[in-house]
PDB file of N, CA, C and O in Angstrom:
ATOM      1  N   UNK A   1      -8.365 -13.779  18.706  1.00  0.00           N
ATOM      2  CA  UNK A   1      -7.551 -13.092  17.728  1.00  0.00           C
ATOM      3  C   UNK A   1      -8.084 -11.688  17.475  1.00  0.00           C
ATOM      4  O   UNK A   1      -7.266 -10.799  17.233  1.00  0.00           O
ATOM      5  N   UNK A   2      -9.432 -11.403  17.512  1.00  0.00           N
ATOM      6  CA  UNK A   2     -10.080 -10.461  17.397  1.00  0.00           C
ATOM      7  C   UNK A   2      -9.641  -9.016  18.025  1.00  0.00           C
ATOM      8  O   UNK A   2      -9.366  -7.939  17.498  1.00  0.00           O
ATOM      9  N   UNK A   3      -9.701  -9.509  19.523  1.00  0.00           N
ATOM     10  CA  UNK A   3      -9.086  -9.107  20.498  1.00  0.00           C
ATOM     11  C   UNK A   3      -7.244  -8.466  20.236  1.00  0.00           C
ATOM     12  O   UNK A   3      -6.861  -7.363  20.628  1.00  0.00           O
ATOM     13  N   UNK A   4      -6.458  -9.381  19.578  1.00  0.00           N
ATOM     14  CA  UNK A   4      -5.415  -8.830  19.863  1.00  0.00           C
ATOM     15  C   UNK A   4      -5.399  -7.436  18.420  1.00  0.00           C
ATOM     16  O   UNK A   4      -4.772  -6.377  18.390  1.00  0.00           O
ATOM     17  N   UNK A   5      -6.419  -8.079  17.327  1.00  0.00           N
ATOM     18  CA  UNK A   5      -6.000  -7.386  16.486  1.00  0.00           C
ATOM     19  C   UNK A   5      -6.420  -5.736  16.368  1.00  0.00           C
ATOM     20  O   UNK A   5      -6.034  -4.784  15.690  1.00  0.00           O
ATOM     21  N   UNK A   6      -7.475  -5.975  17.469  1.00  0.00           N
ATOM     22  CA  UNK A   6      -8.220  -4.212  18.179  1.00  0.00           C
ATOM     23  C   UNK A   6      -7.097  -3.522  18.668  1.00  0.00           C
ATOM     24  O   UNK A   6      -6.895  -2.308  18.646  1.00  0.00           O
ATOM     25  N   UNK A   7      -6.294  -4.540  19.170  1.00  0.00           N
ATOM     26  CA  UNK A   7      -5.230  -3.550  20.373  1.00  0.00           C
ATOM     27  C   UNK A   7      -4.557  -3.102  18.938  1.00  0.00           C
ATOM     28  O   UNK A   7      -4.584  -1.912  18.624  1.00  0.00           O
ATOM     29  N   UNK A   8      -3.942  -4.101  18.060  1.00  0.00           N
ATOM     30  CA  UNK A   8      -2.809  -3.280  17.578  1.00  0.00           C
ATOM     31  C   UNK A   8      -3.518  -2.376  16.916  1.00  0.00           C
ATOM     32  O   UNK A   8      -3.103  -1.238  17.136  1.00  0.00           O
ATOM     33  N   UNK A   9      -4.800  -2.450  15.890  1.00  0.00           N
ATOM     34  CA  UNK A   9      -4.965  -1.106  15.362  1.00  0.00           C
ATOM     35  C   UNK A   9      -5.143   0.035  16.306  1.00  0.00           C
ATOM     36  O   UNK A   9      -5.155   1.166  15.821  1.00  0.00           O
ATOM     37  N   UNK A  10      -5.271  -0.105  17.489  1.00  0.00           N
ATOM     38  CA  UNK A  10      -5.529   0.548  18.008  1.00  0.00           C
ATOM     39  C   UNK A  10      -4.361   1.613  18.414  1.00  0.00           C
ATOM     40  O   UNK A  10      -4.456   2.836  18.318  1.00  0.00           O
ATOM     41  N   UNK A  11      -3.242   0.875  18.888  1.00  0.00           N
ATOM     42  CA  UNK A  11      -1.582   1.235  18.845  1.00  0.00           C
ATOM     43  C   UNK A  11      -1.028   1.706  17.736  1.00  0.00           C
ATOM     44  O   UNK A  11      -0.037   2.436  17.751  1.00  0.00           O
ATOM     45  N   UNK A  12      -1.483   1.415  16.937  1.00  0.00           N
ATOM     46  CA  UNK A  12      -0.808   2.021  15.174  1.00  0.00           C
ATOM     47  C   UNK A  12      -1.598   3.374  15.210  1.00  0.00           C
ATOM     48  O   UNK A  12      -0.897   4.385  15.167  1.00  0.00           O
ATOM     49  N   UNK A  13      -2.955   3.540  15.284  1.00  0.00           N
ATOM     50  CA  UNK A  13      -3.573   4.359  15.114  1.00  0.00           C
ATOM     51  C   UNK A  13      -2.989   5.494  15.938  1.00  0.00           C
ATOM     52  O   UNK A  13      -2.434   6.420  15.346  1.00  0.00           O
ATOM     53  N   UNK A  14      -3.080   5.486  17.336  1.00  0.00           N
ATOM     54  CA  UNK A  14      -2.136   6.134  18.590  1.00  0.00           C
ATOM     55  C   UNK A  14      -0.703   6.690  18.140  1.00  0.00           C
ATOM     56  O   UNK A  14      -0.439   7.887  18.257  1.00  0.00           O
ATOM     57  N   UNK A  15       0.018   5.960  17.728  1.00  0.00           N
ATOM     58  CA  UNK A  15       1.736   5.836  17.250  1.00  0.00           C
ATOM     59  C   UNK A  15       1.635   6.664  16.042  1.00  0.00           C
ATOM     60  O   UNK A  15       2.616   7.394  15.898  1.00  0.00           O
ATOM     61  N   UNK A  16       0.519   6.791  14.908  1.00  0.00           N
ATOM     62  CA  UNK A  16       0.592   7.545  13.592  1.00  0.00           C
ATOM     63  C   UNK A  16       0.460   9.205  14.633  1.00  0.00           C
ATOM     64  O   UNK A  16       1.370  10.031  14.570  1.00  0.00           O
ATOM     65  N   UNK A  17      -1.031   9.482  15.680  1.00  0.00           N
ATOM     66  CA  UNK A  17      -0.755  10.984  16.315  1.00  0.00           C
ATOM     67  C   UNK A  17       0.373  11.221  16.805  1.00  0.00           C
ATOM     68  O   UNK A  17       0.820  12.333  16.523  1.00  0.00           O
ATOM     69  N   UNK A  18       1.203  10.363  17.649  1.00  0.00           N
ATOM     70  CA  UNK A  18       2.412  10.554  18.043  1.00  0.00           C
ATOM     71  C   UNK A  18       3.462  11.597  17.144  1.00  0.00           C
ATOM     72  O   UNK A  18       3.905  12.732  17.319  1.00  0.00           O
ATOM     73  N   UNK A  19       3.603  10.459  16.005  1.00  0.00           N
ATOM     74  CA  UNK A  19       4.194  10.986  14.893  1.00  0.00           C
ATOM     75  C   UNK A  19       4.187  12.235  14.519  1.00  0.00           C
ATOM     76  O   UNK A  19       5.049  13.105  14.397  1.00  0.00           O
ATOM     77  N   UNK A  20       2.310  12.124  14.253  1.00  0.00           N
ATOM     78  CA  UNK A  20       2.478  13.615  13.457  1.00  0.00           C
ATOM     79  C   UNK A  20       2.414  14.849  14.442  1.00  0.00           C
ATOM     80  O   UNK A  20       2.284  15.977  13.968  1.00  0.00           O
ATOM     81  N   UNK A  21       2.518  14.622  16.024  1.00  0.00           N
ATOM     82  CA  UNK A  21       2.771  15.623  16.851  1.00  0.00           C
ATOM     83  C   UNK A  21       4.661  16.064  17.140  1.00  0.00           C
ATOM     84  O   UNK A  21       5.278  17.037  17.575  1.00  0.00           O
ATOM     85  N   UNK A  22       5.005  14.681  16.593  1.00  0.00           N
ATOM     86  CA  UNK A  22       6.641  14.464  16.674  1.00  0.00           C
ATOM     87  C   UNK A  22       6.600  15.700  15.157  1.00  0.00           C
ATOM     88  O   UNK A  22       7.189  16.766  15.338  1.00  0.00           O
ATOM     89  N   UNK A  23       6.081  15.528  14.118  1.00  0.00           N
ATOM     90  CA  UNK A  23       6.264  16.299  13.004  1.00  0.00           C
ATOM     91  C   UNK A  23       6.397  18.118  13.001  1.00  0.00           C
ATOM     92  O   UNK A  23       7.142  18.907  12.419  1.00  0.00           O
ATOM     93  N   UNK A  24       4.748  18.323  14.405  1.00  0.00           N
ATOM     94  CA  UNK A  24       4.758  19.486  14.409  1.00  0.00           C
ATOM     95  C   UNK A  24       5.619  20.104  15.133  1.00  0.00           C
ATOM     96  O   UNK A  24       6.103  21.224  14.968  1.00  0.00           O
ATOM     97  N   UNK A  25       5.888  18.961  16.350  1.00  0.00           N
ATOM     98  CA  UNK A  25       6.964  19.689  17.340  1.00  0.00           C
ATOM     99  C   UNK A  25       8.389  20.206  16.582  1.00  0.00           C
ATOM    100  O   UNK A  25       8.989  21.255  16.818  1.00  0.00           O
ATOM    101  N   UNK A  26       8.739  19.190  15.631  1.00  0.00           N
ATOM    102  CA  UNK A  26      10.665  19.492  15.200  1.00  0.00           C
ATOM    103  C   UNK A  26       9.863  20.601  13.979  1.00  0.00           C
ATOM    104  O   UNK A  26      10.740  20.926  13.178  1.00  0.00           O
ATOM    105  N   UNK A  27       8.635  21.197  13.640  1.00  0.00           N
ATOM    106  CA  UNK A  27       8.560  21.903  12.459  1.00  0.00           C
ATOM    107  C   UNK A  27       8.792  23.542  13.439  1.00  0.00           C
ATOM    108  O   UNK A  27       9.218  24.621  13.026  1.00  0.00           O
ATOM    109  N   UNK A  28       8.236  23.080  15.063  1.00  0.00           N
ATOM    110  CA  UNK A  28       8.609  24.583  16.286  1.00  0.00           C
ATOM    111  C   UNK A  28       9.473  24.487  16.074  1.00  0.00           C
ATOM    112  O   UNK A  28       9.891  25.499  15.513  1.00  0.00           O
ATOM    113  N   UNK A  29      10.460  23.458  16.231  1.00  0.00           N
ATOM    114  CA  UNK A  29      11.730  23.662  16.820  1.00  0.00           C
ATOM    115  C   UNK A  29      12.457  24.434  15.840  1.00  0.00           C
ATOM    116  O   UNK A  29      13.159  25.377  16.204  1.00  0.00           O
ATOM    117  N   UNK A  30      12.314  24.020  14.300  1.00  0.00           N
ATOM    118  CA  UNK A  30      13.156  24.271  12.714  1.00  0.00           C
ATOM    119  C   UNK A  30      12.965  25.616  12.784  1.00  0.00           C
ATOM    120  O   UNK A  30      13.884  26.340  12.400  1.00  0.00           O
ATOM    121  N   UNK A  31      11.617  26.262  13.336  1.00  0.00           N
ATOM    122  CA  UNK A  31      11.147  27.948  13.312  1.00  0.00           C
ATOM    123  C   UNK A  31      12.316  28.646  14.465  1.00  0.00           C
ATOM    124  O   UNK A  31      13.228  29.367  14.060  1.00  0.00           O
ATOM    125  N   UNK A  32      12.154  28.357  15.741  1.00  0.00           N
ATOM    126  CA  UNK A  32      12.698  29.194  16.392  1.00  0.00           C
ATOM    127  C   UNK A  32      14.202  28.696  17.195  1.00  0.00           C
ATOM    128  O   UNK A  32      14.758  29.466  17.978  1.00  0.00           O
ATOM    129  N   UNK A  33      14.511  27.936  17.024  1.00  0.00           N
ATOM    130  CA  UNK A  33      16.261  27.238  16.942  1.00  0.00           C
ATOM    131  C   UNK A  33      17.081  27.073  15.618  1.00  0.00           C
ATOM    132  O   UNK A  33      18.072  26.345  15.567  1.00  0.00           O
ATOM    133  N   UNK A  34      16.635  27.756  14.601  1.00  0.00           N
ATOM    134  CA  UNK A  34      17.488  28.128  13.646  1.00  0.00           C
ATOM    135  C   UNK A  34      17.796  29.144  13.170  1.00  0.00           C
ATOM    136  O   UNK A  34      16.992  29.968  13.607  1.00  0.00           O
ATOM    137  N   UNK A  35      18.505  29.633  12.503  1.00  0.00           N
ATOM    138  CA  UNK A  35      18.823  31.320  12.263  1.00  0.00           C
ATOM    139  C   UNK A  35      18.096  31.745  11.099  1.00  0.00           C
ATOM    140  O   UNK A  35      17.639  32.870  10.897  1.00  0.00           O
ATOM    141  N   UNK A  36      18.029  30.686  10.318  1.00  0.00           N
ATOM    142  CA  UNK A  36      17.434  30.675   8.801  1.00  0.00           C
ATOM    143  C   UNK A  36      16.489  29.612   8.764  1.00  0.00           C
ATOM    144  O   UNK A  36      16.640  28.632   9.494  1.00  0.00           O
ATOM    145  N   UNK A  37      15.437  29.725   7.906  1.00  0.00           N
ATOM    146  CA  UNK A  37      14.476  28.421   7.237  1.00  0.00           C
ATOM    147  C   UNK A  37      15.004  27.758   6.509  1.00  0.00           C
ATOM    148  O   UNK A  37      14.362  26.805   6.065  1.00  0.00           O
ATOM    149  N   UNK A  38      16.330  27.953   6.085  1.00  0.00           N
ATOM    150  CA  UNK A  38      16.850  26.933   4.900  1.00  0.00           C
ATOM    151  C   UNK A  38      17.821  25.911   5.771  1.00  0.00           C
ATOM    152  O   UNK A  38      18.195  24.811   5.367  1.00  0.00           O
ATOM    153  N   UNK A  39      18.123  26.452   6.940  1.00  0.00           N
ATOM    154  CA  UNK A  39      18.984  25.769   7.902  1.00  0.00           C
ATOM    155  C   UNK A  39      18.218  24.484   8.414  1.00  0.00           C
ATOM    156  O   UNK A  39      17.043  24.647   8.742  1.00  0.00           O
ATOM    157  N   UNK A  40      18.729  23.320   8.505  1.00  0.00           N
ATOM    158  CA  UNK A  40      18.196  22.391   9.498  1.00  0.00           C
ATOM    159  C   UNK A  40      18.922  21.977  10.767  1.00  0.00           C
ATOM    160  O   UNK A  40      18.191  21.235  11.423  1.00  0.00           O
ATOM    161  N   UNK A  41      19.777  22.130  11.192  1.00  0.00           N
ATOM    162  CA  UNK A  41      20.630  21.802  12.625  1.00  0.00           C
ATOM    163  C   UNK A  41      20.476  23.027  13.193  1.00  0.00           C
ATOM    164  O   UNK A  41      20.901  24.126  12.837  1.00  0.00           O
ATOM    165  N   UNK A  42      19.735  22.658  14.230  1.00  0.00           N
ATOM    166  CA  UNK A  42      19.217  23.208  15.377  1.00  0.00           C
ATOM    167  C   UNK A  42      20.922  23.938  16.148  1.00  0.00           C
ATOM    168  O   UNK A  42      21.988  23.449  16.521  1.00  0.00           O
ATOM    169  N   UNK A  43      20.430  25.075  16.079  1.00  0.00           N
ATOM    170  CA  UNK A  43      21.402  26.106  17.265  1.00  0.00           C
ATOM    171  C   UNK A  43      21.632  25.151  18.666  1.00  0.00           C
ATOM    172  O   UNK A  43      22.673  24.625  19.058  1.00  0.00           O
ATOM    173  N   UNK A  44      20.293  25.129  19.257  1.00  0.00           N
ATOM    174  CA  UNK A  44      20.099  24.489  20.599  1.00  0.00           C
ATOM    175  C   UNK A  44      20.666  23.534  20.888  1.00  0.00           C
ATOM    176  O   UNK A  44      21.466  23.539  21.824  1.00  0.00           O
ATOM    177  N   UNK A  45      20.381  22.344  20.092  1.00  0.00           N
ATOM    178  CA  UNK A  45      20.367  20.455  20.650  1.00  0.00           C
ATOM    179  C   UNK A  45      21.698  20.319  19.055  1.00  0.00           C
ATOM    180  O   UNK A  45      22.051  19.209  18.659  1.00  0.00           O
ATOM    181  N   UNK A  46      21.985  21.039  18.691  1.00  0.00           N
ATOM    182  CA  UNK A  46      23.085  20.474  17.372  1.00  0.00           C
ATOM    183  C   UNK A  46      22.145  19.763  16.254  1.00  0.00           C
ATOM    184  O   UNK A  46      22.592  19.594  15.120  1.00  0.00           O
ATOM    185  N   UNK A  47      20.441  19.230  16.704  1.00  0.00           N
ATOM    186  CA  UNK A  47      20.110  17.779  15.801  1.00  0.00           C
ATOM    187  C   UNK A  47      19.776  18.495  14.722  1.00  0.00           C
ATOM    188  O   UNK A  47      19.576  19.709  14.674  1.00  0.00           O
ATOM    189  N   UNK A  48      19.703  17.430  13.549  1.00  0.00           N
ATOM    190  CA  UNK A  48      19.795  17.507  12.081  1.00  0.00           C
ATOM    191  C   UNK A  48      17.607  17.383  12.291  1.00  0.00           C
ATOM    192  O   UNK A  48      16.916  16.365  12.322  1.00  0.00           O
ATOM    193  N   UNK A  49      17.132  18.987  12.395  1.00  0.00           N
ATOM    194  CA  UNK A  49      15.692  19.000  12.463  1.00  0.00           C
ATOM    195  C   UNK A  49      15.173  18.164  10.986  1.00  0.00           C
ATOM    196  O   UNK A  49      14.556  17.102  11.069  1.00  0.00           O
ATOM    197  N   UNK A  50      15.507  18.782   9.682  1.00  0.00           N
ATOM    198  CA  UNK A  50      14.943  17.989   8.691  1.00  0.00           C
ATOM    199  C   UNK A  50      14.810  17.000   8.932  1.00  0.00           C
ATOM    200  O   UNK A  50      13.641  16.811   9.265  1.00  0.00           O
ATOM    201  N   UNK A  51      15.561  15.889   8.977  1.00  0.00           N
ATOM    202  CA  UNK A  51      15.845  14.795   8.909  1.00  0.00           C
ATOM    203  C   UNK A  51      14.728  14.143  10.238  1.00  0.00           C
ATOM    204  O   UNK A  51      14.193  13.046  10.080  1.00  0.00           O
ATOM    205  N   UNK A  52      14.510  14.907  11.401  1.00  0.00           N
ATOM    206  CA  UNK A  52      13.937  14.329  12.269  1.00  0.00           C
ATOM    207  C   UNK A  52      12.102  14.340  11.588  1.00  0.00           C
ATOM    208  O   UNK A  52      11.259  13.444  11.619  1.00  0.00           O
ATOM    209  N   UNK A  53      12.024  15.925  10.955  1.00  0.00           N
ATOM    210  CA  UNK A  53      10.705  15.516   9.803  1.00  0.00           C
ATOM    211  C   UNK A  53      10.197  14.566   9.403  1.00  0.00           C
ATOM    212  O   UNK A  53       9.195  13.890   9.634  1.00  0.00           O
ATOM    213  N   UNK A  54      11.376  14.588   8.475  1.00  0.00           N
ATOM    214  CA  UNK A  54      10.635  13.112   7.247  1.00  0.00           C
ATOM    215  C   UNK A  54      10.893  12.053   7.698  1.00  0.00           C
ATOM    216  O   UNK A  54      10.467  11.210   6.909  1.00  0.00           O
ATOM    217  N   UNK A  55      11.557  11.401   8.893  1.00  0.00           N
ATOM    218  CA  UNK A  55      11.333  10.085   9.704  1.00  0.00           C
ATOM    219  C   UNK A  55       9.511  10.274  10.243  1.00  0.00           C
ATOM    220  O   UNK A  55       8.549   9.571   9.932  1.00  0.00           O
ATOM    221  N   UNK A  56       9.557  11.135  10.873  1.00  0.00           N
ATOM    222  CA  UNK A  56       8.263  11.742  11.421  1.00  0.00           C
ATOM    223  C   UNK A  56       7.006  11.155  10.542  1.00  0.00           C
ATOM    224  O   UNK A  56       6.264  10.194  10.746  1.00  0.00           O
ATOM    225  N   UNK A  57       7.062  12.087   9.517  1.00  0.00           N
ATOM    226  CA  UNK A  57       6.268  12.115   8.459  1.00  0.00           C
ATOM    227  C   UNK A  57       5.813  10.561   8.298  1.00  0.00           C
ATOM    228  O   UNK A  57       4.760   9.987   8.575  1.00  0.00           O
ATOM    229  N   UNK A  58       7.384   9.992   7.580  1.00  0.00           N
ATOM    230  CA  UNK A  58       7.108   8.276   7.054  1.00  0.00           C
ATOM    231  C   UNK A  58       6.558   7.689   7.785  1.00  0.00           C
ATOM    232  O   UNK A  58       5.593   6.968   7.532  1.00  0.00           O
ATOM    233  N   UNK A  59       7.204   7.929   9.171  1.00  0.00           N
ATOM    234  CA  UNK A  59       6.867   6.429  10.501  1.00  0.00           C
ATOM    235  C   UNK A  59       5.237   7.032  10.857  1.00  0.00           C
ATOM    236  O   UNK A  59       4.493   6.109  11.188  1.00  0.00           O
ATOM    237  N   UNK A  60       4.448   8.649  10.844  1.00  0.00           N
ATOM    238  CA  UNK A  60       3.262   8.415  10.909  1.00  0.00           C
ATOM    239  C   UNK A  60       2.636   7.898   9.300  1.00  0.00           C
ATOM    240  O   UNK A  60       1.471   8.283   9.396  1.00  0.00           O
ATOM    241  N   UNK A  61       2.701   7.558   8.564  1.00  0.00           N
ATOM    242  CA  UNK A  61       1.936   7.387   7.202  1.00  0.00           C
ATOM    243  C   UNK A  61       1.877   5.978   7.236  1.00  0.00           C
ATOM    244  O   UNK A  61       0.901   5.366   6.800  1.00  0.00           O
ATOM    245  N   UNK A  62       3.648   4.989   8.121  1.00  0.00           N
ATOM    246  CA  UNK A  62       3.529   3.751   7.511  1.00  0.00           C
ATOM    247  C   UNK A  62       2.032   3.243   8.677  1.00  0.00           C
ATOM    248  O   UNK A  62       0.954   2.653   8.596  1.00  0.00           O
ATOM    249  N   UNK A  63       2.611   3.717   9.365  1.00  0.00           N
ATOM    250  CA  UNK A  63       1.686   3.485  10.461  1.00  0.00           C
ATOM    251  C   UNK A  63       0.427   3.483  10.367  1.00  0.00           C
ATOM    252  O   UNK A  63      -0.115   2.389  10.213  1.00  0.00           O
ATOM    253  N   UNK A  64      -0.164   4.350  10.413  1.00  0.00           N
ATOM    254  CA  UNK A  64      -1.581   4.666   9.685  1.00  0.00           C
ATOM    255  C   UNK A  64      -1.884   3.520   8.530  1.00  0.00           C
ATOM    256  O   UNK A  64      -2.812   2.712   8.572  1.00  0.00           O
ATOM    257  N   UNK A  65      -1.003   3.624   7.612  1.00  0.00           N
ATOM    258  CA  UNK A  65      -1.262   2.594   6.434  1.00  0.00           C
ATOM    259  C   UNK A  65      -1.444   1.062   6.578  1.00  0.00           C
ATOM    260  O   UNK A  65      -2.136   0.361   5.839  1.00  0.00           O
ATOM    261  N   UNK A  66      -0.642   0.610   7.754  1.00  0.00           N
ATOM    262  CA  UNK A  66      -0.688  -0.645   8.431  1.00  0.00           C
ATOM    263  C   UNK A  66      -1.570  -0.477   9.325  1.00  0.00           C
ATOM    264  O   UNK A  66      -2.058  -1.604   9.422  1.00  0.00           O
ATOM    265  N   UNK A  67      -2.343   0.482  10.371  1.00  0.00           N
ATOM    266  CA  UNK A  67      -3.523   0.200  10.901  1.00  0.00           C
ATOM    267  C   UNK A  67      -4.611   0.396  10.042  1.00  0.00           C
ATOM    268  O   UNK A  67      -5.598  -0.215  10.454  1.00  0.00           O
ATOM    269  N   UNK A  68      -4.779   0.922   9.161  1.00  0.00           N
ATOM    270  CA  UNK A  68      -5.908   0.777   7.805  1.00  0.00           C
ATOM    271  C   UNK A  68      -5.536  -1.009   7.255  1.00  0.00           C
ATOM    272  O   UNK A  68      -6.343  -1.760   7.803  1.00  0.00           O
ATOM    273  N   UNK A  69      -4.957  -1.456   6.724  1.00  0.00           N
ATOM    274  CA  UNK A  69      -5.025  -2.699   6.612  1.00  0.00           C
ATOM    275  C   UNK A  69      -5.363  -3.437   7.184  1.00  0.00           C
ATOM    276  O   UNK A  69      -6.336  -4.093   6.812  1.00  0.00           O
ATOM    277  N   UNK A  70      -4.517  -3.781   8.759  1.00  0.00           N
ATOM    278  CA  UNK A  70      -4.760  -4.383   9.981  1.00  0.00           C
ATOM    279  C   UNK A  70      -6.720  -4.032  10.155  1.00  0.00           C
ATOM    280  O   UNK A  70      -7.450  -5.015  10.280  1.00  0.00           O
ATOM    281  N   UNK A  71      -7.197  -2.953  10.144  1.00  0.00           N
ATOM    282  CA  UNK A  71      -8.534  -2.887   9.752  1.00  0.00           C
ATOM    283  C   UNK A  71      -9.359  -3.538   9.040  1.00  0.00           C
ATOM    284  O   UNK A  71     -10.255  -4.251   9.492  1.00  0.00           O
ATOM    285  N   UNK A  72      -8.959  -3.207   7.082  1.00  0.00           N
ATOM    286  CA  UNK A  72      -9.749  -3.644   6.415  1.00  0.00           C
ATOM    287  C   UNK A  72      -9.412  -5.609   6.527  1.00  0.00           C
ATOM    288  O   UNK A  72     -10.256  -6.459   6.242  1.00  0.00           O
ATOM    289  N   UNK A  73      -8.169  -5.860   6.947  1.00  0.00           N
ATOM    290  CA  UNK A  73      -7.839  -7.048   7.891  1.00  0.00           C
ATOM    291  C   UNK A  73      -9.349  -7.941   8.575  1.00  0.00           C
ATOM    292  O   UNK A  73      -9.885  -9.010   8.286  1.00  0.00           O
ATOM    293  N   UNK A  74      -9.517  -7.311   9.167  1.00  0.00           N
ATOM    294  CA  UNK A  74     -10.440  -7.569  10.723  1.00  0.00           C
ATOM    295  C   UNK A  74     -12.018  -7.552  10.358  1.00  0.00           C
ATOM    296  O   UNK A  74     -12.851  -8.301  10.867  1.00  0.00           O
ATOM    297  N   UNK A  75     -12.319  -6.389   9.214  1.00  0.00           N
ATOM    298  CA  UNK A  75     -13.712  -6.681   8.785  1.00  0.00           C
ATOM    299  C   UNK A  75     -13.635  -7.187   7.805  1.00  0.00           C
ATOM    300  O   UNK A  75     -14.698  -6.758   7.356  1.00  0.00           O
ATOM    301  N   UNK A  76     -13.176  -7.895   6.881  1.00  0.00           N
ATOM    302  CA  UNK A  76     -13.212  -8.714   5.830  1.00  0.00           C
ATOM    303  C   UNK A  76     -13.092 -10.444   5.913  1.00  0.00           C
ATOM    304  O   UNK A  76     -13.784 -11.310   5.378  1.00  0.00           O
ATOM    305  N   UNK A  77     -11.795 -10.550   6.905  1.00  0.00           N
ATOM    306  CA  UNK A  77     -11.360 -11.998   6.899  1.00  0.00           C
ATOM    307  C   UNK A  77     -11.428 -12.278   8.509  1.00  0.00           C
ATOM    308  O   UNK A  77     -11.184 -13.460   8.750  1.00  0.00           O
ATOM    309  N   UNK A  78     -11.720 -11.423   9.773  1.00  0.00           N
ATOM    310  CA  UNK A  78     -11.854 -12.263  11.067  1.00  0.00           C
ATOM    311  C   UNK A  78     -13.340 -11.976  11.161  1.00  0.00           C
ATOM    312  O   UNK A  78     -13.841 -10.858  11.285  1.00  0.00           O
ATOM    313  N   UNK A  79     -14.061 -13.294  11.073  1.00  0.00           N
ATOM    314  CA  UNK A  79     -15.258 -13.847  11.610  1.00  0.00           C
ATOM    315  C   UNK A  79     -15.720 -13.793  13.064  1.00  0.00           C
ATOM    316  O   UNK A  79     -14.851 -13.945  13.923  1.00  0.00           O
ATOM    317  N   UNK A  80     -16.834 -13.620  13.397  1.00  0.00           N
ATOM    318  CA  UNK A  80     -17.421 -13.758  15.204  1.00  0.00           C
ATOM    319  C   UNK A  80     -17.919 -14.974  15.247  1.00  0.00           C
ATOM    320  O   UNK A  80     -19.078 -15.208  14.904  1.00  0.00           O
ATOM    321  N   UNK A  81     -16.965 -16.023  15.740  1.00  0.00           N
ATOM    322  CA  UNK A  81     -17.288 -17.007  15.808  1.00  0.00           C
ATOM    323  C   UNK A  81     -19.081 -17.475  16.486  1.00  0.00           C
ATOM    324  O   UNK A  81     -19.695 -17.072  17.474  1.00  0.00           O
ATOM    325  N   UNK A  82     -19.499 -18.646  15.215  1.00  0.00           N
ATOM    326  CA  UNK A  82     -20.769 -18.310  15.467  1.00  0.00           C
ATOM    327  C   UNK A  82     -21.316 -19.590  16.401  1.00  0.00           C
ATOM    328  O   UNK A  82     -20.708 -20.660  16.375  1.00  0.00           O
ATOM    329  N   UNK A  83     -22.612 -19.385  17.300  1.00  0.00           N
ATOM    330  CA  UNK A  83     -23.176 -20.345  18.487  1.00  0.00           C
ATOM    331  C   UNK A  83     -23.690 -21.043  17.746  1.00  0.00           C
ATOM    332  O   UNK A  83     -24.248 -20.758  16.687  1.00  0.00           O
ATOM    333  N   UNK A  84     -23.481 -22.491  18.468  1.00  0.00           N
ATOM    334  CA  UNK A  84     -23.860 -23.897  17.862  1.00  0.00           C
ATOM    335  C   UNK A  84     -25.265 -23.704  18.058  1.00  0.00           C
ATOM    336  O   UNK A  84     -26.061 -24.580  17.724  1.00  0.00           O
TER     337      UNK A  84
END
């Protein structure tokens, strides 16, 4: 169990940088594919940039927040099973 529960923090942890590189990328895109800073739909691709933000934002925080648990998880309540 130990084992699987390394991978996932390990994947949450991974998936939160994702995120917040997903955050910085649509914060390029909001700078130089819009006409204005108050604008969020991109000239270029039509997409609604805000909106791609704060998905960004949330999905890296929940993430992070569930591999911090999944953590304090793993050193609190999974044991190394001990030799007879």
């Amino acid at each position: 169990m130990k084992k699987w529960l390394n991978l996932l923090i390990a994947a949450l942890l991974i998936a939160s940088f994702v995120f917040t590189f997903g955050v910085v990328n649509s914060m390029v895109s909001l700078k130089y594919e819009t006409n204005s800073p108050e604008e969020c739909i991109s000239t270029v691709t039509g997409a609604n940039l805000c909106k791609a933000i704060e998905f960004n934002k949330t999905a890296a925080q929940v993430s992070f927040f569930i591999a911090l648990v999944a953590l304090i998880y793993r050193i609190y309540f999974v044991r190394e099973k001990e030799a007879d």
